[in-house]
Coordinates of C-alpha atoms and ligand atoms in Angstrom, one line a residue:
M1 CA 0.9 11.8 -13.0
W2 CA 0.2 9.7 -10.0
K3 CA -3.4 9.3 -9.0
Y4 CA -4.5 8.0 -5.7
I5 CA -8.0 7.9 -4.4
L6 CA -8.7 7.4 -0.8
F7 CA -12.1 6.3 0.3
Y8 CA -13.3 6.6 3.8
C9 CA -16.3 4.4 3.4
A10 CA -18.6 3.5 6.2
T11 CA -16.2 0.9 7.7
C12 CA -13.3 1.4 5.5
I13 CA -10.6 3.7 4.3
F14 CA -9.4 2.8 0.9
V15 CA -7.0 4.5 -1.4
N16 CA -7.3 3.6 -5.0
H17 CA -4.1 3.7 -6.9
A18 CA -3.3 3.9 -10.6
A19 CA 0.2 3.0 -11.6
P20 CA 2.7 5.8 -11.5
S21 CA 3.4 6.6 -15.1
H22 CA 7.0 7.7 -14.4
S23 CA 7.7 4.5 -12.6
A24 CA 11.5 4.7 -12.2
D25 CA 11.3 2.3 -9.4
N26 CA 11.6 -1.4 -10.2
R27 CA 10.5 -3.0 -7.0
S28 CA 6.8 -2.9 -7.5
I29 CA 6.6 -3.4 -11.3
E30 CA 3.7 -5.8 -12.1
K31 CA 3.1 -8.0 -15.0
R32 CA -0.4 -9.5 -14.8
G33 CA -2.1 -12.5 -16.4
A34 CA -4.8 -14.2 -14.5
P35 CA -4.4 -15.7 -12.0
Y36 CA -0.8 -14.7 -11.7
V37 CA 1.1 -11.4 -11.1
V38 CA 4.8 -10.8 -11.2
K39 CA 6.2 -8.6 -8.4
S40 CA 9.6 -7.5 -9.5
G41 CA 12.3 -6.8 -7.0
Q42 CA 15.6 -8.0 -5.5
F43 CA 13.7 -10.5 -3.3
D44 CA 14.9 -13.5 -1.3
F45 CA 12.2 -16.2 -0.7
Y46 CA 10.9 -14.5 2.4
D47 CA 10.7 -11.1 0.8
A48 CA 8.9 -12.7 -2.2
Q49 CA 6.4 -14.3 0.1
R50 CA 5.8 -11.0 1.9
A51 CA 5.4 -9.1 -1.4
C52 CA 2.6 -11.4 -2.5
I53 CA 0.9 -11.4 0.9
F54 CA 1.1 -7.6 1.1
A55 CA -0.5 -7.4 -2.3
G56 CA -3.4 -9.4 -1.1
G57 CA -2.4 -12.8 -2.6
K58 CA 0.2 -15.5 -2.0
L59 CA 3.2 -17.1 -3.8
A60 CA 2.0 -19.0 -6.9
E61 CA 1.1 -22.6 -6.1
I62 CA 1.1 -24.2 -9.5
R63 CA -1.1 -27.3 -9.5
T64 CA -1.7 -28.3 -13.2
P65 CA -0.1 -28.1 -16.6
A66 CA -2.6 -25.4 -17.5
E67 CA -1.5 -23.3 -14.6
Q68 CA 2.1 -23.8 -15.6
A69 CA 1.3 -22.7 -19.1
A70 CA -0.5 -19.6 -17.8
A71 CA 2.5 -18.6 -15.7
A72 CA 4.9 -19.2 -18.6
A73 CA 2.7 -17.1 -20.8
L74 CA 3.6 -14.1 -18.7
G75 CA 6.9 -14.1 -20.5
F76 CA 8.7 -12.6 -17.5
E77 CA 12.5 -12.0 -17.3
G78 CA 14.9 -13.7 -14.9
D79 CA 14.1 -16.1 -12.0
L80 CA 11.1 -15.8 -9.7
F81 CA 10.3 -17.6 -6.5
I82 CA 7.1 -19.7 -6.5
G83 CA 5.2 -21.1 -3.5
V84 CA 6.9 -24.5 -3.4
T85 CA 9.6 -25.5 -0.8
D86 CA 11.0 -28.5 1.0
L87 CA 11.7 -26.5 4.1
N88 CA 9.6 -28.8 6.2
V89 CA 10.9 -32.2 5.2
E90 CA 14.1 -32.3 3.2
G91 CA 13.4 -33.7 -0.3
V92 CA 9.6 -33.5 0.0
F93 CA 8.4 -30.4 -1.9
E94 CA 5.1 -28.9 -0.6
Y95 CA 3.0 -25.9 -1.3
V96 CA 3.7 -23.0 1.1
T97 CA 0.1 -23.0 2.3
G98 CA 0.2 -26.8 2.9
G99 CA 0.0 -30.1 1.1
G100 CA 2.4 -32.0 -1.1
I101 CA 2.8 -30.8 -4.7
T102 CA 0.3 -32.3 -7.2
Y103 CA 2.3 -31.2 -10.2
D104 CA 5.9 -30.3 -11.0
N105 CA 7.9 -28.9 -13.8
W106 CA 11.5 -29.4 -12.6
E107 CA 14.0 -28.7 -15.3
Y108 CA 17.0 -28.8 -13.0
M109 CA 17.8 -30.0 -9.4
G110 CA 20.5 -28.1 -7.6
S111 CA 23.5 -30.1 -6.5
F112 CA 23.1 -29.0 -2.9
P113 CA 19.6 -30.2 -2.2
D114 CA 20.0 -29.7 1.6
I115 CA 20.4 -25.9 1.2
Q116 CA 18.4 -25.5 -2.1
D117 CA 15.0 -25.6 -0.5
C118 CA 13.0 -23.0 -2.4
A119 CA 11.6 -23.4 -5.9
M120 CA 11.9 -20.8 -8.6
M121 CA 10.6 -20.6 -12.1
S122 CA 13.2 -19.5 -14.6
K123 CA 13.1 -17.9 -18.0
A124 CA 16.5 -19.4 -18.8
L125 CA 14.9 -22.9 -18.2
N126 CA 12.0 -22.0 -20.5
Y127 CA 10.0 -21.4 -17.4
G128 CA 10.8 -24.7 -15.9
W129 CA 11.5 -25.0 -12.2
M130 CA 14.7 -25.4 -10.2
N131 CA 15.4 -25.5 -6.5
G132 CA 17.6 -22.7 -5.1
N133 CA 18.8 -21.2 -1.9
C134 CA 15.9 -19.5 -0.1
G135 CA 18.2 -16.6 1.0
Q136 CA 19.4 -15.6 -2.4
K137 CA 18.0 -12.6 -4.1
L138 CA 16.2 -13.4 -7.3
D139 CA 14.3 -11.0 -9.7
G140 CA 11.0 -11.1 -7.9
A141 CA 8.0 -13.2 -6.9
L142 CA 5.3 -15.0 -8.9
C143 CA 2.1 -14.3 -7.0
E144 CA -1.4 -15.6 -7.4
G145 CA -4.8 -14.3 -6.1
V146 CA -3.7 -10.7 -6.0
P147 CA -6.7 -8.5 -6.4
E148 CA -6.9 -6.0 -9.3
P149 CA -5.2 -2.8 -8.3
D150 CA -8.3 -0.7 -8.7
P151 CA -11.1 -2.5 -7.0
E152 CA -14.7 -1.2 -7.3
P153 CA -15.6 1.5 -4.8
G154 CA -17.3 0.2 -1.7
V155 CA -16.5 -3.3 -2.9
S156 CA -16.0 -5.0 0.4
G157 CA -17.2 -4.5 3.9
D158 CA -13.7 -4.9 5.3
P159 CA -12.2 -1.8 6.8
H160 CA -9.5 -0.9 4.4
M161 CA -6.9 1.8 3.8
R162 CA -4.6 1.8 0.9
T163 CA -1.3 3.7 0.9
F164 CA 0.1 5.8 -2.0
D165 CA 2.1 2.8 -3.0
G166 CA -1.0 0.6 -3.2
R167 CA -0.8 -1.4 0.1
P168 CA -4.2 -2.2 1.5
Y169 CA -4.6 -2.5 5.3
S170 CA -7.2 -2.3 8.0
F171 CA -7.0 0.4 10.7
Q172 CA -9.7 1.7 13.0
G173 CA -8.3 4.8 14.5
T174 CA -10.1 7.2 16.8
C175 CA -9.3 10.9 17.1
W176 CA -6.7 12.7 14.9
Y177 CA -4.0 11.1 12.8
T178 CA -1.4 12.3 10.3
L179 CA -2.7 11.2 6.9
F180 CA 0.4 12.5 5.0
K181 CA 2.9 15.2 5.4
D182 CA 6.2 16.5 4.0
C183 CA 8.6 14.4 6.1
S184 CA 11.6 16.7 5.8
S185 CA 12.8 18.7 8.8
S186 CA 11.4 21.9 7.5
S187 CA 8.0 20.4 6.7
A188 CA 6.1 22.5 4.2
F189 CA 2.6 20.8 4.7
E190 CA 0.6 18.4 6.7
V191 CA -2.8 16.8 6.3
T192 CA -4.4 15.4 9.4
T193 CA -7.8 13.5 9.6
E194 CA -10.2 12.9 12.4
F195 CA -11.8 9.5 12.9
Q196 CA -14.9 8.9 15.0
P197 CA -16.9 5.8 15.7
R198 CA -19.9 5.1 13.4
E199 CA -23.4 4.7 14.9
D200 CA -23.1 0.9 14.7
S201 CA -19.7 0.7 16.3
T202 CA -19.5 -1.4 19.5
V203 CA -16.8 -1.9 22.1
E204 CA -16.0 -5.3 20.7
H205 CA -16.1 -4.3 17.1
L206 CA -14.9 -0.7 16.7
R207 CA -15.8 0.8 13.3
T208 CA -14.7 4.3 12.6
R209 CA -14.9 6.7 9.7
T210 CA -13.3 10.0 8.9
V211 CA -15.4 13.1 9.8
S212 CA -13.0 16.0 9.2
F213 CA -9.6 16.9 8.1
N214 CA -7.1 19.7 8.4
A215 CA -4.8 20.7 5.6
T216 CA -2.0 23.0 6.8
V217 CA 0.5 24.6 4.3
G218 CA 3.0 26.9 5.7
G219 CA 1.2 28.9 8.4
E220 CA -2.2 28.6 6.6
F221 CA -4.8 25.9 7.4
V222 CA -8.1 24.8 6.1
V223 CA -10.3 22.5 8.3
I224 CA -13.2 20.8 6.7
N225 CA -15.6 19.3 9.2
G226 CA -18.5 17.7 7.4
L227 CA -19.0 20.5 4.9
D228 CA -18.2 23.4 7.3
I229 CA -15.0 25.1 6.3
E230 CA -12.8 26.9 8.7
E231 CA -9.8 28.8 7.4
G232 CA -7.1 30.4 9.4
S233 CA -3.4 31.1 9.8
D234 CA -1.0 31.4 12.6
G235 CA 0.0 34.8 11.5
P236 CA -1.0 37.4 8.9
V237 CA -1.3 35.9 5.5
T238 CA 0.8 38.2 3.4
K239 CA 1.2 36.2 0.2
A240 CA -1.4 34.8 -2.1
R241 CA -3.4 31.9 -0.6
S242 CA -1.7 28.5 -0.8
I243 CA -4.8 26.3 -0.4
H244 CA -7.6 26.6 -2.9
I245 CA -11.0 25.3 -2.1
Q246 CA -14.0 24.4 -4.3
K247 CA -17.2 23.2 -2.8
D248 CA -20.6 22.0 -3.8
D249 CA -23.5 20.4 -1.8
T250 CA -21.8 17.2 -0.9
T251 CA -18.2 17.4 -1.9
A252 CA -15.2 19.7 -1.5
T253 CA -11.9 19.8 -3.4
L254 CA -8.7 21.3 -1.9
T255 CA -5.5 21.8 -3.9
F256 CA -2.1 23.1 -2.8
T257 CA 1.2 23.1 -4.5
S258 CA 4.7 22.7 -3.0
K259 CA 7.8 22.7 -5.1
D260 CA 6.9 20.9 -8.4
T261 CA 4.0 19.0 -6.9
T262 CA 0.3 19.6 -6.7
F263 CA -1.8 17.7 -4.1
T264 CA -5.5 17.4 -4.7
L265 CA -7.9 16.2 -2.0
H266 CA -11.3 15.2 -3.0
W267 CA -13.7 14.9 -0.1
S268 CA -17.1 13.4 -0.3
L269 CA -19.2 13.9 2.8
H270 CA -21.9 11.5 1.7
K271 CA -19.5 8.5 1.4
H272 CA -16.9 9.7 3.9
T273 CA -14.3 9.2 1.2
L274 CA -11.2 11.3 0.7
G275 CA -9.2 11.0 -2.5
V276 CA -5.6 12.2 -2.8
S277 CA -4.0 12.7 -6.1
I278 CA -0.4 13.9 -6.6
T279 CA 1.2 15.3 -9.7
G280 CA 4.9 15.9 -9.7
S281 CA 7.9 14.0 -8.3
D282 CA 9.6 16.2 -5.7
Y283 CA 7.9 14.3 -2.9
R284 CA 8.5 10.8 -4.1
G285 CA 9.7 8.9 -1.1
R286 CA 9.6 12.1 1.0
L287 CA 6.1 11.8 2.5
C288 CA 5.1 10.0 5.7
G289 CA 2.0 9.3 7.7
L290 CA -0.9 6.8 7.3
L291 CA -0.5 6.8 3.5
G292 CA 3.2 5.8 3.5
D293 CA 6.2 7.4 1.7
A294 CA 5.0 7.2 -1.9
D295 CA 8.4 5.8 -3.2
G296 CA 6.7 3.1 -5.3
D297 CA 7.7 0.3 -2.9
T298 CA 4.8 -1.2 -0.9
L299 CA 7.1 -3.2 1.4
N300 CA 8.3 -0.2 3.4
D301 CA 5.0 1.6 3.8
F302 CA 4.5 1.0 7.5
L303 CA 7.1 3.5 8.4
K304 CA 6.6 5.0 11.9
P305 CA 7.6 8.5 13.0
D306 CA 10.7 7.0 14.7
G307 CA 11.9 5.7 11.4
R308 CA 11.2 2.1 12.0
V309 CA 9.3 0.0 9.5
V310 CA 6.8 -2.4 11.2
H311 CA 4.5 -5.1 9.9
D312 CA 1.5 -4.6 12.2
A313 CA -1.1 -2.3 10.8
A314 CA -2.5 -1.3 14.3
E315 CA 1.0 -0.4 15.6
F316 CA 1.7 1.6 12.4
G317 CA -1.6 3.4 12.5
E318 CA -1.5 4.3 16.2
S319 CA 2.1 5.7 15.7
W320 CA 0.7 8.5 13.6
K321 CA -1.8 9.6 16.2
V322 CA -1.6 13.4 16.8
E323 CA -1.0 13.3 20.5
S324 CA -1.7 17.0 21.1
K325 CA -5.3 16.7 19.9
K326 CA -8.1 15.9 22.3
C327 CA -11.3 14.2 21.1
N328 CA -14.6 13.4 22.8
Ligands
NAG401 C1 16.5 -1.1 -10.0 O1 17.2 -1.3 -11.2 C2 18.5 -0.8 -11.1 C3 19.2 -0.9 -12.5 O2 18.7 -2.1 -13.1 C4 19.3 -1.5 -10.0 O3 20.6 -0.9 -9.9 C5 18.6 -1.3 -8.7 O4 19.3 -2.0 -7.7 C6 17.2 -1.8 -8.8 N1 16.5 -1.5 -7.6 C7 15.8 -2.4 -6.9 C8 15.2 -1.9 -5.6 O5 15.7 -3.5 -7.3
NAG402 C1 -4.6 22.4 11.8 O1 -3.3 21.8 11.9 C2 -2.3 22.7 12.2 C3 -1.0 21.9 12.1 O2 -1.1 20.7 12.8 C4 -2.5 23.3 13.6 O3 -1.5 24.2 13.9 C5 -3.9 24.0 13.6 O4 -4.1 24.5 14.9 C6 -5.0 23.1 13.1 N1 -6.2 23.8 13.0 C7 -7.3 23.5 13.7 C8 -8.4 24.4 13.6 O5 -7.3 22.5 14.4

């Protein structure tokens, strides 16, 4: 089962993500041991750097023998890029975020130093370092400073969203956006959400939160606005209802099933949070919208409707605006 929790807190949207238990994908596999995390994947140096940054950290900058020992203790397989290069001045190795290295554990120096500019840590060298070509694909990245995958609810004041694949980002939308939908040509369902400015929002500092959402499955829709429920369909509903609703004083839970997959939306009006959990695998990699494609890879999450993957959160977020909707 995959479980994702999306919070729309006062200033933030945040999806909490527990690791997919049927993780067939090998790009986002993590091995953790403070302060380091292994991100597995066929990464060149630049992919590796991005993987760490997207996860909220940076490539590991090992500064002491104790840090080297902590990294080696992870016992990872293969070769991983670390945050040490001589890309600035040939032969002068520096940390990626600046400053000459204060420690090294070179086991091997490549014979083409002018093209072997990026350091890796290698299991085959007993976790010693060697310099390699920055463009070659290794087995992943050694990251540091990556936050725990399940941060405490309401932990930071930063506006946050987190995709199905666990990528956090900031986005302050206004009006309606596609949260997620079946991205095939005969789309079976779509969930859209409405964002409105908070009371303390200003022109210079826009802060929005979600106030309502619309789950549409086939021709049937349920709109929850605050805790008002509007149900309808674009034709006579002849079969059993597809969307099930449970509601109490401050929360509502919606479920619907498509193919082998059940989607559960947990809405808390009080916190303006919306949690999404998914059981089933038919839609793995087949969703799109603000929560990404749910294929297990965080790097491709900013997929726009035109099929392009971008890096800018605002560009990505705005691309999922529902143009036909008007808001005050
Ligand atoms: C995942 O692992 C398989 C088999 O080891 C490999 O063929 C595939 O390329 C890997 N995928 C990625 C994205 O690294
Ligand atoms: C809910 O969304 C569907 C699909 O986008 C749309 O057809 C329907 O009119 C919406 N319902 C309301 C009440 O906005």
